[in-house]
């Protein structure tokens, strides 16, 4: 493949989306007019800052200015995008994260130019080259001769997040005052063409019946992301469900700034433990498969409906932020760049990721509700079409239509219900990393280390006490990150730990991973399906996929977003 194939500036008629330019970011988007790359800088401590803030995150000073930099840096993440997220971007092309030489804590998303797509890699020395379009000078980067000997470190190294963990404020834990008493799930499938609110109602009724309650017993509702969900991302939130079923909750919650999609469950635990509610239904509904089909039917030549760029920059509109102008259309692109860093730093391979995908498919084969149950071999995995290197088709979860509901109850009420309660041992919620994806952790999926370290500070149990791990798997690399962060293997040891798939097997492994097939094979329920499966396993209701003597399960929620993790145990 020629260098021009990776160089979007050489593609005739290429129409790069233009960013919104304002007083806060003009130094970055227009610095190229002088041939200079510029960033915000703290005048008090000298730190470079990007995106430009109103105060320095390091010394908290509000005395900020702008600094010229050399325009040199090192590639700390690289992916060759093969998926057509936006018709304006001809594939394949390289998306990269570049750490700036003067302050490697600052990273920029960019496209690499002047390099063959097969030669783009982590560790390359690069220098800026500007592409002018109207009033914008896009910072692109080209090779600057050779590789660095050592990659820049993250602001907090993978084994350093424990130092940020705050100790428990009280010896009694709110977790001891709650239990999981009911679970429910609607039908799940591809393109069901069912109203999303109907899926929610089905799941909620299923969970209420499973607990032996009635809808009149429900005095709390909790969901993610609430009424703002778009693009097949929800049914309308708490208000839609309460209106439909005539519920009158004493407490309710809905929002996306929480501990991952299952953050609604942790919020419900807090409310129940505080006495604001006795039985809270937590629910999560997705219908992205149907939504995508509807959008394609309306506009077959439109933007990919699964793209984060859908609806951005059309008809002369400008795009916000710093990523869409470079063709970043999916979380897959961001996480793939983190995976590329892990590959370079620790020697991880595509086969490492493949063992995760194969394990999920093996488990899905004995789950009658899983979407994909056919056997999957390593050859199948490696030969599948590429999406965003190193990710291929089977590294990505399966868009689905489904709703999942979980009931959190006061522990004193839990023992009189229809099913044995599942008890909550600990939760992990602490945020120790940058929220902005490209400025956060590069060695792993961002936002796994803080919650993991926080979790283990709230319990005397350890990873060796856990039999079942239901870990977020929007992509295979999510699981790799959580396995290392939670301590099932050491940092950088996933290659050896996952080799052959034995350590994560349902029978005889170190820990049984995603026993229902996970989102990679059972279908994307945005993390709540993992909570559902953990309860199934701890109740001993898994049937052919049941893990023998499952006593403790860990459930993680979140992929690149702020995340959370929950440790559950079988009730006595």
Coordinates of C-alpha atoms in Angstrom, one line a residue:
X1 CA 0.0 0.0 0.0
X2 CA 1.4 3.4 -0.9
X3 CA 2.0 6.3 1.4
X4 CA -0.6 8.3 -0.4
X5 CA -3.3 5.7 0.7
X6 CA -2.7 6.8 4.3
X7 CA -2.3 10.5 3.4
X8 CA -5.8 12.1 3.4
X9 CA -4.3 15.4 2.1
X10 CA -3.4 13.6 -1.1
X11 CA -7.0 12.3 -1.7
X12 CA -8.7 14.4 -4.4
X13 CA -11.8 16.1 -3.2
X14 CA -11.3 15.1 0.4
X15 CA -13.7 17.2 2.5
X16 CA -12.3 17.2 6.1
X17 CA -15.0 18.4 8.6
X18 CA -14.2 21.8 10.0
X19 CA -14.1 22.4 13.7
X20 CA -15.8 25.1 15.7
X21 CA -13.2 27.8 16.3
X22 CA -13.7 30.2 19.2
X23 CA -11.6 32.3 21.6
X24 CA -10.7 29.3 23.7
X25 CA -9.2 27.1 20.9
X26 CA -8.2 29.6 18.2
X27 CA -4.5 29.3 19.2
X28 CA -4.6 25.6 18.4
X29 CA -6.7 25.7 15.1
X30 CA -5.1 28.8 13.7
X31 CA -1.5 28.6 14.9
X32 CA -0.5 27.0 11.7
X33 CA -1.0 30.3 9.9
X34 CA 2.4 31.2 11.5
X35 CA 3.7 27.6 11.1
X36 CA 3.6 27.2 14.9
X37 CA 1.8 24.6 17.1
X38 CA 0.4 26.3 20.2
X39 CA -1.2 25.1 23.4
X40 CA -2.6 26.7 26.5
X41 CA 0.0 27.0 29.3
X42 CA -0.2 27.6 33.0
X43 CA 1.9 30.7 33.8
X44 CA 2.3 29.6 37.4
X45 CA 3.7 26.1 37.0
X46 CA 4.5 26.0 33.3
X47 CA 2.3 23.0 32.5
X48 CA 0.9 22.7 29.0
X49 CA -2.9 22.2 29.0
X50 CA -5.2 20.7 26.3
X51 CA -8.0 21.2 25.7
X52 CA -7.7 24.7 27.0
X53 CA -9.2 24.9 30.5
X54 CA -10.2 27.8 32.8
X55 CA -7.7 26.7 35.5
X56 CA -4.6 24.5 35.7
X57 CA -5.4 20.9 36.7
X58 CA -2.0 20.6 38.3
X59 CA -1.6 23.8 40.5
X60 CA -5.2 25.1 40.2
X61 CA -4.0 28.5 39.1
X62 CA -6.2 30.6 36.8
X63 CA -3.3 32.5 35.4
X64 CA -3.2 30.9 31.9
X65 CA -1.6 31.9 28.6
X66 CA -0.5 30.4 25.3
X67 CA 2.8 28.7 24.5
X68 CA 4.6 27.9 21.2
X69 CA 6.0 24.4 21.0
X70 CA 8.4 22.7 18.7
X71 CA 5.8 20.7 16.9
X72 CA 7.6 17.4 17.7
X73 CA 6.2 14.5 19.5
X74 CA 5.9 10.7 19.7
X75 CA 3.1 8.4 18.6
X76 CA 1.6 6.8 21.7
X77 CA -1.4 5.3 20.0
X78 CA -2.1 4.4 16.4
X79 CA -4.9 2.6 14.5
X80 CA -5.6 2.1 10.9
X81 CA -9.3 2.7 10.5
X82 CA -11.0 0.4 7.9
X83 CA -14.7 1.2 8.9
X84 CA -16.6 3.8 6.9
X85 CA -17.9 5.9 9.8
X86 CA -18.3 8.9 7.6
X87 CA -18.4 8.9 3.8
X88 CA -16.1 11.9 3.7
X89 CA -13.2 9.8 4.9
X90 CA -11.9 7.3 2.4
X91 CA -10.5 4.2 4.1
X92 CA -8.0 3.0 5.1
X93 CA -6.4 5.9 7.0
X94 CA -4.3 6.3 10.1
X95 CA -5.6 7.9 13.3
X96 CA -3.0 8.6 16.0
X97 CA -2.5 10.0 19.4
X98 CA 0.7 12.1 19.6
X99 CA 2.3 13.1 22.9
X100 CA 3.9 16.5 22.7
X101 CA 7.7 16.6 23.2
X102 CA 7.7 19.6 25.7
X103 CA 5.1 18.0 27.9
X104 CA 4.0 14.4 27.1
X105 CA 1.0 14.7 29.4
X106 CA -0.5 16.7 26.5
X107 CA -1.8 14.5 23.6
X108 CA -3.5 15.4 20.4
X109 CA -5.6 13.2 18.1
X110 CA -4.4 13.6 14.5
X111 CA -3.9 11.8 11.2
X112 CA -0.4 10.5 10.2
X113 CA 0.7 11.5 6.8
X114 CA 3.7 10.6 4.6
X115 CA 3.7 7.0 6.0
X116 CA 2.3 3.7 4.7
X117 CA -0.6 2.5 6.7
X118 CA 1.2 -0.7 7.4
X119 CA 4.2 1.2 8.8
X120 CA 2.3 3.5 11.2
X121 CA 3.2 2.4 14.8
X122 CA 3.5 3.4 18.4
X123 CA 6.9 4.9 19.3
X124 CA 7.4 6.8 16.0
X125 CA 9.0 10.3 16.3
X126 CA 6.8 12.7 14.4
X127 CA 6.7 16.4 13.6
X128 CA 3.7 18.7 12.8
X129 CA 2.7 19.6 9.3
X130 CA -0.2 21.9 8.8
X131 CA -3.1 21.5 6.3
X132 CA -4.9 24.8 5.7
X133 CA -8.6 24.7 5.0
X134 CA -10.6 28.0 5.0
X135 CA -9.8 29.6 8.4
X136 CA -8.3 26.4 10.0
X137 CA -4.8 25.0 9.9
X138 CA -5.1 21.3 10.8
X139 CA -2.1 19.9 12.8
X140 CA -1.2 16.7 11.0
X141 CA 2.0 14.7 11.8
X142 CA 4.6 13.0 9.7
X143 CA 7.7 10.9 10.5
X144 CA 10.6 12.7 12.1
X145 CA 13.2 10.0 11.9
X146 CA 13.3 6.8 13.9
X147 CA 11.6 5.7 17.2
X148 CA 12.0 6.7 20.8
X149 CA 13.8 4.2 23.1
X150 CA 11.2 4.5 25.8
X151 CA 7.5 5.5 25.5
X152 CA 6.2 8.4 27.6
X153 CA 4.5 7.4 30.8
X154 CA 1.0 8.1 31.8
X155 CA 0.4 10.8 34.4
X156 CA -0.3 8.0 36.8
X157 CA 1.4 4.7 35.9
X158 CA -0.8 1.5 35.9
X159 CA 0.4 0.4 39.3
X160 CA 0.2 3.8 40.9
X161 CA -3.5 4.4 41.2
X162 CA -3.7 3.0 44.7
X163 CA -2.1 6.1 46.0
X164 CA -5.1 8.1 45.1
X165 CA -7.6 5.8 46.8
X166 CA -9.4 7.5 49.8
X167 CA -9.9 5.3 52.8
X168 CA -13.3 4.3 54.0
X169 CA -14.9 7.0 56.1
X170 CA -16.9 4.6 58.3
X171 CA -16.4 1.0 59.4
X172 CA -20.0 0.1 58.5
X173 CA -20.6 -0.1 54.8
X174 CA -23.7 0.9 52.9
X175 CA -23.3 -2.2 50.8
X176 CA -24.3 -4.4 53.8
X177 CA -27.7 -2.7 53.9
X178 CA -28.8 -3.7 50.4
X179 CA -29.3 -6.8 48.2
X180 CA -30.2 -7.8 44.6
X181 CA -33.6 -9.5 44.8
X182 CA -34.8 -9.6 41.2
X183 CA -33.6 -9.6 37.6
X184 CA -35.5 -9.4 34.3
X185 CA -34.7 -9.3 30.6
X186 CA -36.9 -8.6 27.6
X187 CA -36.4 -10.5 24.4
X188 CA -33.0 -9.8 22.9
X189 CA -32.1 -9.8 19.2
X190 CA -30.9 -8.0 16.1
X191 CA -33.4 -5.5 14.7
X192 CA -36.4 -6.6 16.6
X193 CA -38.4 -3.6 15.4
X194 CA -40.1 -3.3 18.8
X195 CA -40.8 0.0 20.6
X196 CA -38.0 0.5 23.1
X197 CA -40.4 1.4 25.9
X198 CA -42.1 -1.9 25.3
X199 CA -38.8 -3.7 25.9
X200 CA -38.3 -1.7 29.1
X201 CA -41.8 -2.6 30.4
X202 CA -41.2 -6.3 29.6
X203 CA -37.9 -6.4 31.5
X204 CA -39.2 -4.5 34.5
X205 CA -42.3 -6.7 34.8
X206 CA -40.0 -9.8 34.5
X207 CA -37.7 -8.5 37.3
X208 CA -40.7 -7.6 39.6
X209 CA -42.2 -11.1 39.1
X210 CA -38.7 -12.7 39.6
X211 CA -38.5 -11.0 43.1
X212 CA -42.0 -12.0 44.0
X213 CA -43.0 -8.3 44.3
X214 CA -45.8 -6.3 42.6
X215 CA -45.4 -3.0 40.7
X216 CA -47.0 -1.3 43.7
X217 CA -44.1 -2.4 45.9
X218 CA -41.6 -0.5 43.7
X219 CA -40.8 2.9 45.2
X220 CA -37.7 3.8 43.3
X221 CA -36.5 4.0 39.7
X222 CA -32.9 4.3 38.4
X223 CA -31.6 4.3 34.9
X224 CA -28.8 5.3 32.5
X225 CA -28.5 7.5 30.6
X226 CA -31.9 8.9 31.4
X227 CA -34.2 10.8 29.0
X228 CA -31.4 12.3 27.0
X229 CA -30.5 9.0 25.2
X230 CA -30.4 9.3 21.4
X231 CA -29.5 7.1 18.5
X232 CA -31.1 3.9 19.9
X233 CA -29.6 4.5 23.3
X234 CA -32.7 4.5 25.5
X235 CA -36.5 4.5 25.8
X236 CA -37.0 7.9 27.4
X237 CA -35.8 7.3 31.0
X238 CA -37.6 7.4 34.3
X239 CA -40.3 9.7 33.3
X240 CA -41.4 7.6 30.4
X241 CA -41.5 4.4 32.5
X242 CA -43.3 6.0 35.4
X243 CA -45.9 7.5 33.1
X244 CA -46.5 4.2 31.3
X245 CA -46.9 2.0 34.4
X246 CA -48.5 4.6 36.7
X247 CA -45.6 4.4 39.2
X248 CA -45.1 7.0 42.0
X249 CA -41.5 6.6 43.1
X250 CA -40.3 8.3 46.3
X251 CA -36.8 8.4 44.7
X252 CA -35.6 8.3 41.1
X253 CA -32.4 8.8 39.2
X254 CA -31.3 9.1 35.6
X255 CA -28.2 10.4 34.0
X256 CA -25.0 9.5 32.2
X257 CA -22.4 11.1 34.5
X258 CA -22.2 8.1 36.7
X259 CA -20.2 4.9 37.3
X260 CA -20.7 3.4 33.8
X261 CA -24.1 2.2 32.5
X262 CA -24.6 0.1 35.7
X263 CA -24.0 3.2 37.8
X264 CA -27.7 3.3 38.1
X265 CA -27.5 0.2 40.3
X266 CA -24.9 1.8 42.6
X267 CA -27.0 4.9 42.9
X268 CA -30.0 2.7 43.9
X269 CA -27.9 1.0 46.5
X270 CA -27.1 4.4 48.1
X271 CA -30.7 5.4 48.0
X272 CA -32.0 2.2 49.6
X273 CA -29.2 2.2 52.3
X274 CA -30.2 5.8 53.2
X275 CA -33.9 4.9 53.5
X276 CA -35.1 6.8 50.6
X277 CA -36.6 3.7 49.0
X278 CA -37.2 0.1 49.8
X279 CA -37.3 -1.6 46.3
X280 CA -35.7 0.2 43.4
X281 CA -35.9 -1.0 39.8
X282 CA -32.8 -0.2 37.8
X283 CA -33.1 -0.6 34.0
X284 CA -31.1 -0.2 30.8
X285 CA -32.6 -0.3 27.3
X286 CA -30.8 -0.3 24.0
X287 CA -32.3 -0.6 20.5
X288 CA -29.3 0.5 18.4
X289 CA -29.8 -2.4 15.9
X290 CA -33.3 -1.3 15.1
X291 CA -32.4 2.4 15.1
X292 CA -29.5 1.7 12.6
X293 CA -31.9 -0.2 10.3
X294 CA -34.4 2.6 10.4
X295 CA -31.8 5.2 9.6
X296 CA -30.4 3.2 6.7
X297 CA -33.9 2.7 5.3
X298 CA -34.5 6.5 5.4
X299 CA -31.1 7.5 3.9
X300 CA -29.1 4.5 2.5
X301 CA -26.2 6.9 1.5
X302 CA -26.1 8.7 4.8
X303 CA -23.5 8.6 7.5
X304 CA -23.1 5.4 9.4
X305 CA -25.8 5.5 12.1
X306 CA -23.5 3.9 14.6
X307 CA -20.9 6.6 14.2
X308 CA -20.2 9.3 16.8
X309 CA -19.9 11.6 13.8
X310 CA -23.5 11.0 12.6
X311 CA -25.2 14.3 12.2
X312 CA -22.0 16.3 12.8
X313 CA -20.7 18.7 10.3
X314 CA -23.4 18.2 7.7
X315 CA -24.7 21.0 5.4
X316 CA -21.9 23.4 6.4
X317 CA -22.2 22.9 10.1
X318 CA -18.9 22.7 12.1
X319 CA -18.0 20.0 14.5
X320 CA -17.2 20.5 18.2
X321 CA -14.1 19.1 19.9
X322 CA -10.8 17.9 18.6
X323 CA -11.5 14.4 17.2
X324 CA -14.2 14.4 14.5
X325 CA -12.0 16.4 12.1
X326 CA -9.6 13.5 12.1
X327 CA -12.2 10.8 11.3
X328 CA -12.7 9.4 14.8
X329 CA -16.1 7.9 14.4
X330 CA -16.3 5.4 17.2
X331 CA -15.1 4.4 20.6
X332 CA -13.4 1.6 18.7
X333 CA -10.9 4.1 17.3
X334 CA -10.0 5.4 20.8
X335 CA -9.7 2.1 22.5
X336 CA -7.8 0.6 19.5
X337 CA -5.1 3.2 20.1
X338 CA -4.9 2.2 23.7
X339 CA -4.6 -1.4 22.6
X340 CA -1.8 -0.5 20.2
X341 CA 0.1 1.1 23.1
X342 CA -0.4 -2.1 25.2
X343 CA 0.9 -4.2 22.3
X344 CA 4.0 -2.1 22.0
X345 CA 4.7 -1.8 25.7
X346 CA 3.9 -5.3 26.8
X347 CA 4.1 -7.5 23.8
X348 CA 0.4 -8.2 23.5
X349 CA -0.8 -9.7 20.2
X350 CA -4.0 -10.1 18.3
X351 CA -4.1 -13.7 19.4
X352 CA -4.3 -12.4 23.0
X353 CA -7.5 -10.5 22.2
X354 CA -8.7 -13.5 20.2
X355 CA -8.7 -15.8 23.2
X356 CA -11.2 -13.4 24.8
X357 CA -13.5 -13.5 21.7
X358 CA -13.2 -17.3 21.5
X359 CA -14.1 -17.7 25.2
X360 CA -17.2 -15.5 24.9
X361 CA -18.4 -17.6 21.9
X362 CA -17.8 -20.9 23.7
X363 CA -19.9 -19.6 26.6
X364 CA -22.6 -18.3 24.3
X365 CA -23.0 -21.7 22.7
X366 CA -24.7 -22.9 25.9
X367 CA -26.8 -19.8 26.4
X368 CA -30.0 -20.1 24.5
X369 CA -30.6 -16.3 24.5
X370 CA -27.2 -15.4 23.0
X371 CA -27.4 -13.8 19.5
X372 CA -24.3 -15.6 18.1
X373 CA -23.8 -19.2 19.2
X374 CA -21.9 -20.8 16.2
X375 CA -18.4 -22.0 16.9
X376 CA -15.5 -19.6 16.4
X377 CA -12.0 -20.6 15.8
X378 CA -8.8 -18.6 16.0
X379 CA -8.5 -18.7 12.2
X380 CA -12.0 -17.3 12.0
X381 CA -11.1 -14.5 14.4
X382 CA -7.8 -13.6 12.7
X383 CA -9.2 -13.7 9.1
X384 CA -12.3 -11.5 9.8
X385 CA -12.5 -8.1 8.3
X386 CA -10.6 -5.3 10.1
X387 CA -12.5 -2.5 11.8
X388 CA -9.8 -0.4 13.5
X389 CA -6.5 -2.1 14.0
X390 CA -5.8 -4.2 16.0
X391 CA -9.6 -4.7 16.2
X392 CA -11.4 -6.9 13.7
X393 CA -15.1 -7.8 13.5
X394 CA -15.0 -10.3 16.4
X395 CA -13.3 -7.8 18.7
X396 CA -16.4 -5.7 18.7
X397 CA -19.7 -6.3 20.6
X398 CA -22.9 -7.1 18.8
X399 CA -25.5 -4.2 18.5
X400 CA -28.8 -5.5 19.8
X401 CA -32.2 -4.6 21.0
X402 CA -33.0 -5.5 24.6
X403 CA -33.8 -4.2 28.0
X404 CA -32.4 -5.5 31.4
X405 CA -33.8 -4.7 34.8
X406 CA -32.3 -5.3 38.3
X407 CA -34.1 -4.8 41.6
X408 CA -32.1 -3.4 44.6
X409 CA -33.9 -3.9 47.9
X410 CA -33.3 -3.2 51.6
X411 CA -31.5 -6.3 53.0
X412 CA -34.1 -6.7 55.8
X413 CA -36.8 -7.1 53.2
X414 CA -34.8 -9.4 50.9
X415 CA -35.0 -12.6 52.8
X416 CA -38.8 -12.9 52.5
X417 CA -38.9 -12.6 48.8
X418 CA -39.2 -15.3 46.0
X419 CA -35.5 -15.8 45.3
X420 CA -32.4 -16.0 47.6
X421 CA -30.9 -12.6 47.8
X422 CA -27.5 -11.8 46.2
X423 CA -25.5 -9.6 48.6
X424 CA -23.3 -6.7 47.8
X425 CA -19.7 -7.0 49.2
X426 CA -18.2 -3.8 47.8
X427 CA -18.3 -1.2 45.1
X428 CA -15.5 0.7 43.4
X429 CA -16.3 4.2 42.0
X430 CA -13.3 6.4 42.5
X431 CA -12.2 8.6 39.6
X432 CA -8.4 8.8 39.3
X433 CA -7.9 9.6 35.6
X434 CA -8.6 12.3 33.1
X435 CA -12.1 12.2 31.6
X436 CA -11.1 13.3 28.1
X437 CA -10.2 10.1 26.4
X438 CA -7.1 11.0 24.6
X439 CA -5.6 12.8 27.6
X440 CA -6.3 9.8 29.9
X441 CA -4.6 6.4 30.4
X442 CA -2.9 5.0 27.2
X443 CA -1.7 1.7 28.5
X444 CA -5.2 0.3 29.2
X445 CA -8.8 1.3 28.8
X446 CA -9.2 4.5 30.7
X447 CA -11.1 4.5 33.9
X448 CA -10.5 0.9 35.1
X449 CA -7.7 1.5 37.6
X450 CA -9.5 3.9 39.9
X451 CA -12.6 1.9 40.4
X452 CA -10.6 -1.4 40.7
X453 CA -8.3 0.0 43.4
X454 CA -11.2 1.6 45.2
X455 CA -13.1 -1.8 45.2
X456 CA -10.4 -3.7 46.9
X457 CA -10.1 -1.0 49.6
X458 CA -13.6 -1.8 50.7
X459 CA -13.3 -5.5 51.3
X460 CA -11.1 -8.1 52.7
X461 CA -11.7 -10.4 49.8
X462 CA -9.1 -10.6 47.0
X463 CA -9.1 -11.7 43.4
X464 CA -8.4 -15.3 44.4
X465 CA -11.7 -15.4 46.2
X466 CA -13.6 -14.6 43.0
X467 CA -15.0 -17.4 40.8
X468 CA -17.0 -15.4 38.2
X469 CA -15.9 -12.2 36.4
X470 CA -18.5 -10.4 34.3
X471 CA -16.3 -7.7 32.8
X472 CA -17.4 -5.0 30.3
X473 CA -16.6 -6.2 26.8
X474 CA -17.7 -3.6 24.3
X475 CA -14.4 -4.7 22.8
X476 CA -12.0 -7.5 23.6
X477 CA -9.4 -5.1 25.0
X478 CA -11.9 -3.9 27.6
X479 CA -11.6 -7.3 29.2
X480 CA -7.8 -7.3 29.0
X481 CA -7.8 -4.0 30.8
X482 CA -10.2 -5.1 33.6
X483 CA -8.4 -8.4 34.1
X484 CA -5.1 -6.6 34.7
X485 CA -6.6 -3.7 36.7
X486 CA -8.5 -6.0 39.0
X487 CA -5.5 -8.2 39.7
X488 CA -6.4 -11.5 38.1
X489 CA -3.1 -11.2 36.4
X490 CA -0.2 -8.7 36.7
X491 CA 0.0 -5.5 34.7
X492 CA 1.3 -6.4 31.2
X493 CA 0.8 -10.1 31.8
X494 CA -2.4 -10.7 29.9
X495 CA -0.5 -12.2 26.9
X496 CA 0.6 -15.2 29.0
X497 CA -2.5 -15.3 31.2
X498 CA -4.9 -15.5 28.3
X499 CA -2.8 -17.8 26.1
X500 CA -4.9 -20.8 25.2
X501 CA -8.0 -19.4 27.0
X502 CA -7.6 -21.8 30.0
X503 CA -7.3 -19.2 32.7
X504 CA -10.7 -17.6 31.8
X505 CA -12.6 -20.8 31.0
X506 CA -15.9 -21.6 32.6
X507 CA -14.6 -24.8 34.0
X508 CA -11.2 -25.2 35.7
X509 CA -10.0 -21.6 35.0
X510 CA -8.5 -19.0 37.3
X511 CA -11.8 -17.1 36.9
X512 CA -14.7 -17.7 34.7
X513 CA -15.1 -14.8 32.3
X514 CA -18.4 -13.6 30.9
X515 CA -20.2 -16.8 31.3
X516 CA -23.2 -16.0 29.1
X517 CA -21.1 -15.0 26.1
X518 CA -20.6 -11.3 27.0
X519 CA -21.5 -8.5 24.7
X520 CA -19.2 -9.9 22.0
X521 CA -21.5 -12.9 21.4
X522 CA -24.7 -12.7 23.6
X523 CA -25.4 -9.1 22.5
X524 CA -24.7 -5.5 23.6
X525 CA -26.9 -4.7 26.6
X526 CA -24.5 -1.9 27.6
X527 CA -23.2 -3.6 30.7
X528 CA -26.5 -4.4 32.5
X529 CA -26.5 -7.9 31.0
X530 CA -23.3 -8.6 32.9
X531 CA -25.1 -7.7 36.2
X532 CA -28.0 -10.0 35.2
X533 CA -25.6 -12.9 34.5
X534 CA -23.7 -12.4 37.7
X535 CA -26.9 -12.8 39.7
X536 CA -27.8 -15.9 37.6
X537 CA -24.5 -17.5 38.5
X538 CA -24.6 -16.7 42.2
X539 CA -28.1 -18.1 42.4
X540 CA -26.9 -21.3 40.7
X541 CA -29.4 -20.8 37.8
X542 CA -27.0 -20.9 34.9
X543 CA -27.9 -24.4 33.7
X544 CA -25.4 -25.7 31.1
X545 CA -23.2 -22.6 31.7
X546 CA -23.3 -22.7 35.5
X547 CA -19.9 -22.3 37.2
X548 CA -19.5 -24.9 39.9
X549 CA -19.9 -23.5 43.5
X550 CA -20.0 -19.8 42.4
X551 CA -19.8 -17.8 45.6
X552 CA -18.3 -14.5 44.6
X553 CA -18.7 -12.5 41.3
X554 CA -17.2 -9.2 40.2
X555 CA -19.1 -7.1 37.6
X556 CA -17.5 -4.1 35.8
X557 CA -19.4 -1.4 34.0
X558 CA -18.0 1.1 31.6
X559 CA -15.9 1.3 28.5
X560 CA -13.8 4.4 28.2
X561 CA -16.5 6.3 30.1
X562 CA -16.2 6.8 33.9
X563 CA -16.7 3.3 35.2
X564 CA -17.7 1.4 38.2
X565 CA -17.2 -2.1 39.5
X566 CA -19.3 -4.2 42.0
X567 CA -18.4 -7.3 44.0
X568 CA -21.3 -9.6 44.7
X569 CA -21.6 -12.7 46.9
X570 CA -24.1 -15.5 47.3
X571 CA -26.6 -14.9 50.1
X572 CA -26.5 -17.3 53.1

